[in-house]
mmCIF file of C-alpha atoms and ligand atoms in Angstrom:
data_model
loop_
_atom_site.group_PDB
_atom_site.id
_atom_site.type_symbol
_atom_site.label_atom_id
_atom_site.label_comp_id
_atom_site.label_asym_id
_atom_site.label_seq_id
_atom_site.Cartn_x
_atom_site.Cartn_y
_atom_site.Cartn_z
ATOM 1 C CA MET M 27 -35.704 14.563 13.850
ATOM 2 C CA PHE M 28 -35.685 15.395 17.550
ATOM 3 C CA THR M 29 -33.432 18.295 18.502
ATOM 4 C CA VAL M 30 -31.521 18.552 21.777
ATOM 5 C CA LEU M 31 -29.793 21.888 22.360
ATOM 6 C CA PHE M 32 -26.912 22.253 24.844
ATOM 7 C CA LEU M 33 -26.769 25.800 26.112
ATOM 8 C CA ASN M 34 -24.958 27.813 28.760
ATOM 9 C CA GLN M 35 -23.378 31.209 28.510
ATOM 10 C CA LYS M 36 -20.795 29.999 31.012
ATOM 11 C CA GLY M 37 -17.789 28.346 29.396
ATOM 12 C CA GLY M 38 -16.309 25.051 30.479
ATOM 13 C CA VAL M 39 -19.455 23.576 32.039
ATOM 14 C CA GLY M 40 -19.408 20.442 29.877
ATOM 15 C CA LYS M 41 -21.596 21.383 26.893
ATOM 16 C CA THR M 42 -19.323 19.739 24.333
ATOM 17 C CA THR M 43 -18.421 16.747 26.532
ATOM 18 C CA LEU M 44 -22.043 15.943 27.338
ATOM 19 C CA ALA M 45 -23.266 16.602 23.775
ATOM 20 C CA ASP M 46 -20.649 14.110 22.555
ATOM 21 C CA GLU M 47 -21.508 11.557 25.250
ATOM 22 C CA LEU M 48 -25.266 11.818 24.692
ATOM 23 C CA SER M 49 -24.684 11.374 20.951
ATOM 24 C CA PHE M 50 -22.556 8.267 21.546
ATOM 25 C CA ALA M 51 -25.159 6.822 23.934
ATOM 26 C CA LEU M 52 -27.963 7.317 21.400
ATOM 27 C CA GLU M 53 -25.813 5.843 18.608
ATOM 28 C CA ARG M 54 -25.119 2.762 20.765
ATOM 29 C CA ARG M 55 -28.878 2.218 20.852
ATOM 30 C CA GLY M 56 -29.077 2.284 17.096
ATOM 31 C CA PHE M 57 -30.347 5.820 16.555
ATOM 32 C CA THR M 58 -28.908 8.033 13.862
ATOM 33 C CA VAL M 59 -27.466 11.279 15.216
ATOM 34 C CA ALA M 60 -26.419 14.507 13.532
ATOM 35 C CA PHE M 61 -23.924 16.365 15.716
ATOM 36 C CA VAL M 62 -24.297 20.059 15.011
ATOM 37 C CA SER M 63 -22.170 22.829 16.488
ATOM 38 C CA THR M 64 -22.455 26.596 16.545
ATOM 39 C CA ASP M 65 -19.049 26.831 18.243
ATOM 40 C CA PRO M 66 -16.289 27.792 15.782
ATOM 41 C CA GLN M 67 -13.780 26.451 18.319
ATOM 42 C CA GLY M 68 -15.317 22.985 17.967
ATOM 43 C CA GLY M 69 -13.537 20.519 20.206
ATOM 44 C CA SER M 70 -16.017 17.675 19.863
ATOM 45 C CA VAL M 71 -15.114 14.068 19.198
ATOM 46 C CA HIS M 72 -18.001 13.820 16.739
ATOM 47 C CA GLU M 73 -17.575 15.179 13.292
ATOM 48 C CA VAL M 74 -19.803 18.214 12.857
ATOM 49 C CA CYS M 75 -22.703 17.856 10.447
ATOM 50 C CA THR M 76 -23.071 20.982 8.326
ATOM 51 C CA ASP M 77 -25.830 19.786 6.021
ATOM 52 C CA PRO M 78 -29.327 20.570 7.366
ATOM 53 C CA ASP M 79 -30.859 17.994 4.990
ATOM 54 C CA VAL M 80 -28.688 15.236 6.466
ATOM 55 C CA ALA M 81 -29.619 16.369 9.995
ATOM 56 C CA GLU M 82 -33.307 16.379 9.034
ATOM 57 C CA GLY M 83 -33.052 12.722 8.064
ATOM 58 C CA CYS M 84 -31.544 11.665 11.415
ATOM 59 C CA ASP M 85 -33.429 10.467 14.505
ATOM 60 C CA PHE M 86 -31.670 13.058 16.660
ATOM 61 C CA GLN M 87 -29.957 16.360 16.109
ATOM 62 C CA ILE M 88 -27.632 17.170 19.018
ATOM 63 C CA VAL M 89 -26.554 20.804 19.016
ATOM 64 C CA ASP M 90 -23.461 22.003 20.868
ATOM 65 C CA THR M 91 -23.183 25.762 21.307
ATOM 66 C CA ALA M 92 -20.447 28.211 22.221
ATOM 67 C CA GLY M 93 -20.171 29.783 25.660
ATOM 68 C CA VAL M 94 -21.561 33.075 24.389
ATOM 69 C CA LEU M 95 -25.129 33.977 23.657
ATOM 70 C CA ASN M 96 -25.848 35.710 20.362
ATOM 71 C CA ASP M 97 -28.852 36.487 18.173
ATOM 72 C CA ALA M 98 -28.989 32.941 16.795
ATOM 73 C CA VAL M 99 -29.602 31.509 20.267
ATOM 74 C CA SER M 100 -33.298 32.389 20.257
ATOM 75 C CA ASP M 101 -33.746 30.696 16.875
ATOM 76 C CA TRP M 102 -31.972 27.579 18.142
ATOM 77 C CA CYS M 103 -34.130 27.557 21.278
ATOM 78 C CA CYS M 104 -37.262 27.673 19.111
ATOM 79 C CA ALA M 105 -35.950 24.876 16.883
ATOM 80 C CA ALA M 106 -35.203 22.659 19.898
ATOM 81 C CA ASP M 107 -37.400 19.950 21.390
ATOM 82 C CA VAL M 108 -35.351 19.811 24.578
ATOM 83 C CA ILE M 109 -32.902 22.384 25.931
ATOM 84 C CA LEU M 110 -30.241 21.118 28.320
ATOM 85 C CA ILE M 111 -28.301 23.633 30.403
ATOM 86 C CA PRO M 112 -25.239 21.959 31.899
ATOM 87 C CA MET M 113 -23.860 23.676 34.986
ATOM 88 C CA LEU M 114 -21.217 23.069 37.608
ATOM 89 C CA PRO M 115 -22.110 23.028 41.304
ATOM 90 C CA SER M 116 -20.306 26.303 41.927
ATOM 91 C CA THR M 117 -21.695 29.629 43.095
ATOM 92 C CA ARG M 118 -19.850 31.282 40.210
ATOM 93 C CA ASP M 119 -21.961 29.325 37.727
ATOM 94 C CA MET M 120 -25.275 30.286 39.248
ATOM 95 C CA GLU M 121 -25.746 33.730 37.717
ATOM 96 C CA PRO M 122 -24.791 32.929 34.097
ATOM 97 C CA THR M 123 -26.793 29.698 34.306
ATOM 98 C CA MET M 124 -29.920 31.453 35.565
ATOM 99 C CA ARG M 125 -29.481 34.098 32.859
ATOM 100 C CA THR M 126 -29.217 31.348 30.239
ATOM 101 C CA TYR M 127 -32.332 29.670 31.682
ATOM 102 C CA GLY M 128 -34.199 32.997 31.436
ATOM 103 C CA ILE M 129 -33.110 33.544 27.832
ATOM 104 C CA ALA M 130 -34.237 30.031 26.882
ATOM 105 C CA LYS M 131 -37.614 30.565 28.575
ATOM 106 C CA ASP M 132 -38.106 34.028 27.040
ATOM 107 C CA SER M 133 -37.356 32.740 23.536
ATOM 108 C CA GLY M 134 -40.941 31.509 23.319
ATOM 109 C CA THR M 135 -39.805 27.947 22.633
ATOM 110 C CA ASP M 136 -42.087 24.968 23.221
ATOM 111 C CA ALA M 137 -39.042 22.932 24.243
ATOM 112 C CA ALA M 138 -38.734 21.367 27.663
ATOM 113 C CA ILE M 139 -35.891 23.142 29.484
ATOM 114 C CA TYR M 140 -33.756 21.274 32.016
ATOM 115 C CA LEU M 141 -30.634 21.878 34.013
ATOM 116 C CA LEU M 142 -28.009 19.151 33.891
ATOM 117 C CA VAL M 143 -25.705 19.229 36.902
ATOM 118 C CA ASN M 144 -22.195 18.276 35.827
ATOM 119 C CA ASN M 145 -19.175 17.423 37.996
ATOM 120 C CA PHE M 146 -21.683 16.410 40.652
ATOM 121 C CA TYR M 147 -20.413 15.014 43.938
ATOM 122 C CA ALA M 148 -23.213 13.506 46.033
ATOM 123 C CA PHE M 149 -21.440 14.235 49.330
ATOM 124 C CA GLY M 150 -20.463 17.799 48.426
ATOM 125 C CA LYS M 151 -22.002 20.598 50.467
ATOM 126 C CA LEU M 152 -22.331 22.992 47.531
ATOM 127 C CA ASP M 153 -23.719 20.215 45.356
ATOM 128 C CA LYS M 154 -26.439 19.470 47.899
ATOM 129 C CA GLN M 155 -27.263 23.157 48.357
ATOM 130 C CA LEU M 156 -27.501 23.658 44.614
ATOM 131 C CA VAL M 157 -29.945 20.793 44.145
ATOM 132 C CA GLU M 158 -32.062 22.045 47.076
ATOM 133 C CA PHE M 159 -32.109 25.549 45.613
ATOM 134 C CA LEU M 160 -33.142 24.354 42.143
ATOM 135 C CA GLU M 161 -35.858 22.153 43.607
ATOM 136 C CA ALA M 162 -37.185 25.044 45.720
ATOM 137 C CA GLU M 163 -37.253 27.256 42.614
ATOM 138 C CA ARG M 164 -38.996 24.450 40.713
ATOM 139 C CA ILE M 165 -36.288 24.421 38.059
ATOM 140 C CA PRO M 166 -36.225 20.879 36.672
ATOM 141 C CA ILE M 167 -32.995 18.887 36.737
ATOM 142 C CA ILE M 168 -32.725 16.135 34.115
ATOM 143 C CA GLY M 169 -29.658 14.497 35.614
ATOM 144 C CA LYS M 170 -26.469 14.654 37.619
ATOM 145 C CA VAL M 171 -23.213 13.661 35.975
ATOM 146 C CA PRO M 172 -20.290 12.858 38.268
ATOM 147 C CA ARG M 173 -16.801 14.198 37.916
ATOM 148 C CA ALA M 174 -14.677 11.601 36.107
ATOM 149 C CA VAL M 175 -11.245 12.007 34.541
ATOM 150 C CA ALA M 176 -12.307 9.260 32.137
ATOM 151 C CA PHE M 177 -14.360 11.869 30.221
ATOM 152 C CA ALA M 178 -11.238 13.787 29.175
ATOM 153 C CA GLN M 179 -9.246 10.588 28.611
ATOM 154 C CA ALA M 180 -12.006 9.128 26.447
ATOM 155 C CA ALA M 181 -12.310 12.325 24.392
ATOM 156 C CA ALA M 182 -8.543 12.409 23.873
ATOM 157 C CA ALA M 183 -8.782 8.835 22.563
ATOM 158 C CA GLY M 184 -11.692 9.825 20.283
ATOM 159 C CA LYS M 185 -14.095 7.589 22.174
ATOM 160 C CA SER M 186 -17.073 7.692 24.498
ATOM 161 C CA VAL M 187 -16.496 7.116 28.179
ATOM 162 C CA ALA M 188 -18.487 3.844 27.946
ATOM 163 C CA GLU M 189 -16.154 2.541 25.260
ATOM 164 C CA TYR M 190 -12.973 3.845 26.891
ATOM 165 C CA ASP M 191 -13.741 2.733 30.456
ATOM 166 C CA PRO M 192 -16.942 0.639 30.672
ATOM 167 C CA TYR M 193 -16.643 0.420 34.480
ATOM 168 C CA SER M 194 -16.401 4.176 35.026
ATOM 169 C CA HIS M 195 -18.976 5.564 37.459
ATOM 170 C CA ALA M 196 -19.789 8.131 34.753
ATOM 171 C CA VAL M 197 -21.344 5.525 32.449
ATOM 172 C CA PRO M 198 -24.681 5.000 34.304
ATOM 173 C CA ALA M 199 -25.263 8.775 34.442
ATOM 174 C CA ILE M 200 -24.857 9.076 30.669
ATOM 175 C CA GLU M 201 -27.098 6.041 30.050
ATOM 176 C CA LYS M 202 -29.753 7.583 32.312
ATOM 177 C CA LEU M 203 -29.533 10.860 30.395
ATOM 178 C CA ALA M 204 -30.027 8.989 27.101
ATOM 179 C CA ASP M 205 -33.056 7.182 28.605
ATOM 180 C CA SER M 206 -34.573 10.516 29.644
ATOM 181 C CA ILE M 207 -34.040 12.037 26.202
ATOM 182 C CA ILE M 208 -35.603 9.007 24.478
ATOM 183 C CA GLU M 209 -38.552 9.341 26.859
ATOM 184 C CA GLU M 210 -38.911 13.007 25.880
ATOM 185 C CA LYS M 211 -38.930 11.995 22.216
ATOM 186 C CA GLU M 212 -41.581 9.343 22.839
ATOM 187 C CA LYS M 213 -43.673 11.854 24.819
ATOM 188 C CA LYS M 214 -43.572 14.245 21.898
ATOM 189 C CA HIS M 215 -44.667 11.640 19.374
ATOM 190 C CA ALA M 216 -47.252 9.991 21.652
HETATM 191 N N1 ATP O 8 -18.083 15.342 34.426
HETATM 192 C C1 ATP O 8 -16.835 15.716 34.156
HETATM 193 N N2 ATP O 8 -15.788 15.222 34.862
HETATM 194 C C2 ATP O 8 -14.519 15.601 34.606
HETATM 195 N N3 ATP O 8 -14.175 16.465 33.650
HETATM 196 C C3 ATP O 8 -15.166 16.991 32.894
HETATM 197 C C4 ATP O 8 -16.543 16.654 33.092
HETATM 198 N N4 ATP O 8 -17.284 17.334 32.196
HETATM 199 C C5 ATP O 8 -16.410 18.060 31.471
HETATM 200 N N5 ATP O 8 -15.152 17.872 31.873
HETATM 201 C C6 ATP O 8 -13.919 18.522 31.361
HETATM 202 O O1 ATP O 8 -14.091 19.923 31.542
HETATM 203 C C7 ATP O 8 -13.517 20.638 30.458
HETATM 204 C C8 ATP O 8 -14.579 21.558 29.843
HETATM 205 O O2 ATP O 8 -15.597 20.750 29.257
HETATM 206 P P1 ATP O 8 -16.274 21.150 27.859
HETATM 207 O O3 ATP O 8 -15.239 21.543 26.856
HETATM 208 O O4 ATP O 8 -17.195 20.049 27.523
HETATM 209 O O5 ATP O 8 -17.088 22.433 28.321
HETATM 210 P P2 ATP O 8 -17.887 23.480 27.364
HETATM 211 O O6 ATP O 8 -19.053 23.944 28.153
HETATM 212 O O7 ATP O 8 -18.146 22.858 26.047
HETATM 213 O O8 ATP O 8 -16.812 24.643 27.226
HETATM 214 P P3 ATP O 8 -16.879 25.878 26.159
HETATM 215 O O9 ATP O 8 -17.890 26.838 26.684
HETATM 216 O O10 ATP O 8 -15.471 26.409 26.200
HETATM 217 O O11 ATP O 8 -17.266 25.289 24.825
HETATM 218 C C9 ATP O 8 -12.976 19.600 29.498
HETATM 219 O O12 ATP O 8 -11.605 19.459 29.748
HETATM 220 C C10 ATP O 8 -13.716 18.314 29.869
HETATM 221 O O13 ATP O 8 -12.940 17.152 29.620
HETATM 222 MG MG1 MG O 9 -17.676 23.497 24.111
#
């Protein structure tokens, strides 16, 4: 079992959406996925797996968390193989995201920790500045996911964006994220 933890103290950055989409993308490739959530509000398309033994038997455990950080966060960070911190390209997201990054780092985890820029617009000024800032700070970015209404429409239909709208510009970004996560898994078991 390879565990991917979605974390950000900031609400509404896409933790649940991207956890769902990554799970769908891995399932499309034939992997078994346990979708786990620490968020009592839920909201995922995937049914939440509550049996740790079932999760243990899966190829991947994808963990969605709530937009608050509590005592369990450190334990989840230590249990993770990869920690993904989705963020929006907005100055308001910077501080909570950096705090979340610090908490993940300070947990003592061996996991690789990456930012995942969501709602990314390649021609946006703030978007460009954000990427430059993160690169200057040597904070690794695993991917950039564009803004696409198809994400919400797909979730409302109980589907992945690839199934709902195969031609959406969001699909390649999700596929690339799945590739990167599979690479991380292979690196770990190499
Ligand atoms: N790339 C995107 N393009 C367009 N809409 C998006 C994108 N990512 C997420 N959304 C929308 O933004 C809203 C918030 O996303 P989501 O619920 O995944 O965030 P969250 O981080 O899980 O929030 P919370 O902290 O409340 O659990 C949802 O309505 C979702 O459909
Ligand atoms: Mg959520």
